[in-house]
Amino acid sequence: MTIGERIKYLRKSLNLTQQQFANALDVDQGHIAGIEKGTKNPSKPLQKAICLTFHVRDIWLKTGEGEMFISPEDALKSLTARFGEQAVLDAVTNIMKERGLVMAAGRPAHQAGTGDPDLDRLLNTIYDLWTTGDSDLKGWLKVQLRRAIPDDVIEDAQKKQKATQGQASAG
């Protein structure tokens, strides 16, 4: 795969049009089209801009080797080395506050970690409401959950879970 083909692959994986990709890099759409077709080569400054703007590993862009994107962990390590641990922690805290995420003792309140983002969000929201709420909020939450999940639904789920566990231990 050529560098132009990798740039096209990157752009498509980001679900961007050539125009959107070009706008993000402050270049002409025709220039991106030429690079993707192989009639133009991206300059070193443009390659660097692509990597910085879209968090792409430069080795992947140049050779196609390794992962396409810089991992969040690597990005945080780089930011920590550049700005210091406290500055990065303060920035993360501010972002979490802006997004309305609850903090407890200066750290994220609860992370369900089920592997299902929708379920994690729901469980974290319920947990955060419960742990930060007064008795009125907790009472309201109980009523809402009982309405949303009737006892018979809970009993059916528990029976299915027991049956699944029984099959797993028998096999």
mmCIF file of C-alpha atoms in Angstrom:
data_model
loop_
_atom_site.group_PDB
_atom_site.id
_atom_site.type_symbol
_atom_site.label_atom_id
_atom_site.label_comp_id
_atom_site.label_asym_id
_atom_site.label_seq_id
_atom_site.Cartn_x
_atom_site.Cartn_y
_atom_site.Cartn_z
ATOM 1 C CA MET A 1 0.000 0.000 0.000
ATOM 2 C CA THR A 2 1.392 3.420 -0.935
ATOM 3 C CA ILE A 3 1.338 6.429 1.362
ATOM 4 C CA GLY A 4 -1.467 7.877 -0.757
ATOM 5 C CA GLU A 5 -3.487 4.695 -0.322
ATOM 6 C CA ARG A 6 -2.850 4.783 3.434
ATOM 7 C CA ILE A 7 -4.037 8.390 3.578
ATOM 8 C CA LYS A 8 -7.200 7.413 1.711
ATOM 9 C CA TYR A 9 -7.671 4.434 4.049
ATOM 10 C CA LEU A 10 -7.222 6.725 7.069
ATOM 11 C CA ARG A 11 -9.681 9.280 5.704
ATOM 12 C CA LYS A 12 -12.305 6.627 4.999
ATOM 13 C CA SER A 13 -11.814 4.996 8.409
ATOM 14 C CA LEU A 14 -12.551 8.411 9.934
ATOM 15 C CA ASN A 15 -15.665 8.701 7.726
ATOM 16 C CA LEU A 16 -14.459 11.984 6.265
ATOM 17 C CA THR A 17 -14.891 13.319 2.772
ATOM 18 C CA GLN A 18 -11.822 14.595 0.950
ATOM 19 C CA GLN A 19 -13.095 18.119 1.608
ATOM 20 C CA GLN A 20 -13.496 17.541 5.353
ATOM 21 C CA PHE A 21 -10.076 15.900 5.558
ATOM 22 C CA ALA A 22 -8.499 18.752 3.589
ATOM 23 C CA ASN A 23 -10.224 21.399 5.732
ATOM 24 C CA ALA A 24 -8.872 19.817 8.917
ATOM 25 C CA LEU A 25 -5.365 20.046 7.448
ATOM 26 C CA ASP A 26 -5.843 23.496 5.890
ATOM 27 C CA VAL A 27 -5.057 22.252 2.380
ATOM 28 C CA ASP A 28 -6.970 22.127 -0.883
ATOM 29 C CA GLN A 29 -9.285 19.176 -1.544
ATOM 30 C CA GLY A 30 -7.636 18.702 -4.936
ATOM 31 C CA HIS A 31 -4.288 18.236 -3.229
ATOM 32 C CA ILE A 32 -5.717 15.384 -1.127
ATOM 33 C CA ALA A 33 -7.288 13.861 -4.247
ATOM 34 C CA GLY A 34 -3.909 13.960 -6.014
ATOM 35 C CA ILE A 35 -2.160 12.307 -3.077
ATOM 36 C CA GLU A 36 -4.792 9.574 -2.889
ATOM 37 C CA LYS A 37 -4.518 8.942 -6.651
ATOM 38 C CA GLY A 38 -0.736 8.815 -6.427
ATOM 39 C CA THR A 39 -0.106 11.795 -8.709
ATOM 40 C CA LYS A 40 1.199 13.899 -5.798
ATOM 41 C CA ASN A 41 3.319 13.083 -2.776
ATOM 42 C CA PRO A 42 2.523 14.479 0.678
ATOM 43 C CA SER A 43 5.197 16.833 1.976
ATOM 44 C CA LYS A 44 6.926 16.099 5.294
ATOM 45 C CA PRO A 45 5.030 18.982 6.987
ATOM 46 C CA LEU A 46 1.722 17.606 5.667
ATOM 47 C CA GLN A 47 2.592 14.118 6.932
ATOM 48 C CA LYS A 48 3.343 15.600 10.351
ATOM 49 C CA ALA A 49 0.066 17.564 10.276
ATOM 50 C CA ILE A 50 -1.864 14.379 9.441
ATOM 51 C CA CYS A 51 -0.247 12.550 12.360
ATOM 52 C CA LEU A 52 -0.891 15.378 14.822
ATOM 53 C CA THR A 53 -4.411 16.197 13.654
ATOM 54 C CA PHE A 54 -5.710 12.638 13.481
ATOM 55 C CA HIS A 55 -3.489 10.995 16.160
ATOM 56 C CA VAL A 56 -1.849 8.688 13.633
ATOM 57 C CA ARG A 57 1.438 6.896 14.232
ATOM 58 C CA ASP A 58 4.036 8.322 11.876
ATOM 59 C CA ILE A 59 5.581 4.896 11.239
ATOM 60 C CA TRP A 60 2.192 3.608 10.064
ATOM 61 C CA LEU A 61 1.699 6.577 7.764
ATOM 62 C CA LYS A 62 5.168 6.187 6.229
ATOM 63 C CA THR A 63 5.414 2.386 6.026
ATOM 64 C CA GLY A 64 2.071 0.845 6.952
ATOM 65 C CA GLU A 65 3.707 -1.017 9.848
ATOM 66 C CA GLY A 66 2.118 -1.249 13.287
ATOM 67 C CA GLU A 67 -1.099 0.268 14.545
ATOM 68 C CA MET A 68 -2.677 3.142 12.625
ATOM 69 C CA PHE A 69 -3.619 5.252 15.635
ATOM 70 C CA ILE A 70 -1.763 6.356 18.729
ATOM 71 C CA SER A 71 -3.379 4.674 21.727
ATOM 72 C CA PRO A 72 -4.977 6.901 24.379
ATOM 73 C CA GLU A 73 -2.476 5.504 26.889
ATOM 74 C CA ASP A 74 0.492 6.476 24.703
ATOM 75 C CA ALA A 75 -1.020 9.918 24.126
ATOM 76 C CA LEU A 76 -1.425 10.461 27.879
ATOM 77 C CA LYS A 77 2.140 9.285 28.529
ATOM 78 C CA SER A 78 3.403 11.750 25.944
ATOM 79 C CA LEU A 79 1.325 14.579 27.407
ATOM 80 C CA THR A 80 2.502 13.710 30.918
ATOM 81 C CA ALA A 81 6.134 13.796 29.799
ATOM 82 C CA ARG A 82 5.566 17.145 28.110
ATOM 83 C CA PHE A 83 3.349 18.970 30.632
ATOM 84 C CA GLY A 84 3.755 17.052 33.876
ATOM 85 C CA GLU A 85 1.496 14.678 35.739
ATOM 86 C CA GLN A 86 -0.491 17.292 37.664
ATOM 87 C CA ALA A 87 -1.306 19.313 34.533
ATOM 88 C CA VAL A 88 -2.642 16.197 32.784
ATOM 89 C CA LEU A 89 -4.661 15.147 35.853
ATOM 90 C CA ASP A 90 -6.132 18.652 36.104
ATOM 91 C CA ALA A 91 -7.046 18.593 32.411
ATOM 92 C CA VAL A 92 -8.751 15.190 32.700
ATOM 93 C CA THR A 93 -10.632 16.362 35.800
ATOM 94 C CA ASN A 94 -11.835 19.484 33.965
ATOM 95 C CA ILE A 95 -12.998 17.452 30.974
ATOM 96 C CA MET A 96 -14.905 15.068 33.236
ATOM 97 C CA LYS A 97 -16.560 17.992 35.020
ATOM 98 C CA GLU A 98 -17.532 19.566 31.677
ATOM 99 C CA ARG A 99 -19.193 16.310 30.655
ATOM 100 C CA GLY A 100 -21.034 15.995 33.949
ATOM 101 C CA LEU A 101 -19.161 12.943 35.163
ATOM 102 C CA VAL A 102 -19.227 12.582 38.919
ATOM 103 C CA MET A 103 -15.950 12.668 40.796
ATOM 104 C CA ALA A 104 -15.376 11.090 44.191
ATOM 105 C CA ALA A 105 -12.244 11.974 46.157
ATOM 106 C CA GLY A 106 -10.673 13.407 43.022
ATOM 107 C CA ARG A 107 -11.154 10.269 40.918
ATOM 108 C CA PRO A 108 -13.890 8.874 38.677
ATOM 109 C CA ALA A 109 -16.737 7.701 40.880
ATOM 110 C CA HIS A 110 -17.514 4.289 39.409
ATOM 111 C CA GLN A 111 -16.735 2.322 36.286
ATOM 112 C CA ALA A 112 -18.901 -0.736 35.699
ATOM 113 C CA GLY A 113 -16.535 -2.377 33.202
ATOM 114 C CA THR A 114 -18.991 -4.885 31.723
ATOM 115 C CA GLY A 115 -17.545 -4.561 28.235
ATOM 116 C CA ASP A 116 -20.841 -3.167 26.925
ATOM 117 C CA PRO A 117 -20.631 0.648 26.641
ATOM 118 C CA ASP A 118 -24.401 1.158 26.859
ATOM 119 C CA LEU A 119 -24.733 -1.052 29.928
ATOM 120 C CA ASP A 120 -21.688 0.582 31.539
ATOM 121 C CA ARG A 121 -23.200 4.035 31.006
ATOM 122 C CA LEU A 122 -26.509 2.996 32.561
ATOM 123 C CA LEU A 123 -24.904 1.246 35.536
ATOM 124 C CA ASN A 124 -22.515 4.129 36.147
ATOM 125 C CA THR A 125 -25.385 6.621 36.015
ATOM 126 C CA ILE A 126 -27.450 4.620 38.504
ATOM 127 C CA TYR A 127 -24.442 4.191 40.796
ATOM 128 C CA ASP A 128 -23.537 7.881 40.620
ATOM 129 C CA LEU A 129 -27.131 8.974 41.307
ATOM 130 C CA TRP A 130 -27.323 6.619 44.279
ATOM 131 C CA THR A 131 -23.979 7.550 45.838
ATOM 132 C CA THR A 132 -24.412 11.303 45.440
ATOM 133 C CA GLY A 133 -28.134 11.526 46.082
ATOM 134 C CA ASP A 134 -30.026 12.417 49.207
ATOM 135 C CA SER A 135 -32.844 10.226 50.555
ATOM 136 C CA ASP A 136 -35.392 11.871 48.216
ATOM 137 C CA LEU A 137 -33.316 11.100 45.129
ATOM 138 C CA LYS A 138 -32.666 7.535 46.314
ATOM 139 C CA GLY A 139 -36.405 7.050 46.917
ATOM 140 C CA TRP A 140 -37.217 8.374 43.465
ATOM 141 C CA LEU A 141 -34.566 6.125 41.906
ATOM 142 C CA LYS A 142 -35.987 3.043 43.669
ATOM 143 C CA VAL A 143 -39.477 3.813 42.359
ATOM 144 C CA GLN A 144 -38.208 4.346 38.818
ATOM 145 C CA LEU A 145 -36.216 1.116 38.816
ATOM 146 C CA ARG A 146 -39.139 -0.891 40.229
ATOM 147 C CA ARG A 147 -41.400 0.542 37.529
ATOM 148 C CA ALA A 148 -38.848 -0.121 34.804
ATOM 149 C CA ILE A 149 -37.970 -3.635 35.984
ATOM 150 C CA PRO A 150 -40.952 -5.492 37.494
ATOM 151 C CA ASP A 151 -40.361 -8.364 39.950
ATOM 152 C CA ASP A 152 -41.419 -11.031 37.429
ATOM 153 C CA VAL A 153 -38.773 -9.824 34.965
ATOM 154 C CA ILE A 154 -36.130 -10.007 37.707
ATOM 155 C CA GLU A 155 -37.248 -13.520 38.684
ATOM 156 C CA ASP A 156 -37.114 -14.716 35.055
ATOM 157 C CA ALA A 157 -33.622 -13.272 34.643
ATOM 158 C CA GLN A 158 -32.453 -14.936 37.858
ATOM 159 C CA LYS A 159 -33.849 -18.301 36.718
ATOM 160 C CA LYS A 160 -32.088 -17.982 33.359
ATOM 161 C CA GLN A 161 -28.855 -17.033 35.088
ATOM 162 C CA LYS A 162 -29.063 -20.047 37.430
ATOM 163 C CA ALA A 163 -29.819 -22.341 34.488
ATOM 164 C CA THR A 164 -26.851 -20.949 32.558
ATOM 165 C CA GLN A 165 -24.568 -21.381 35.566
ATOM 166 C CA GLY A 166 -25.822 -24.943 36.049
ATOM 167 C CA GLN A 167 -25.048 -25.788 32.416
ATOM 168 C CA ALA A 168 -21.587 -24.246 32.684
ATOM 169 C CA SER A 169 -20.664 -26.218 35.805
ATOM 170 C CA ALA A 170 -22.086 -29.471 34.364
ATOM 171 C CA GLY A 171 -20.099 -29.086 31.116
#
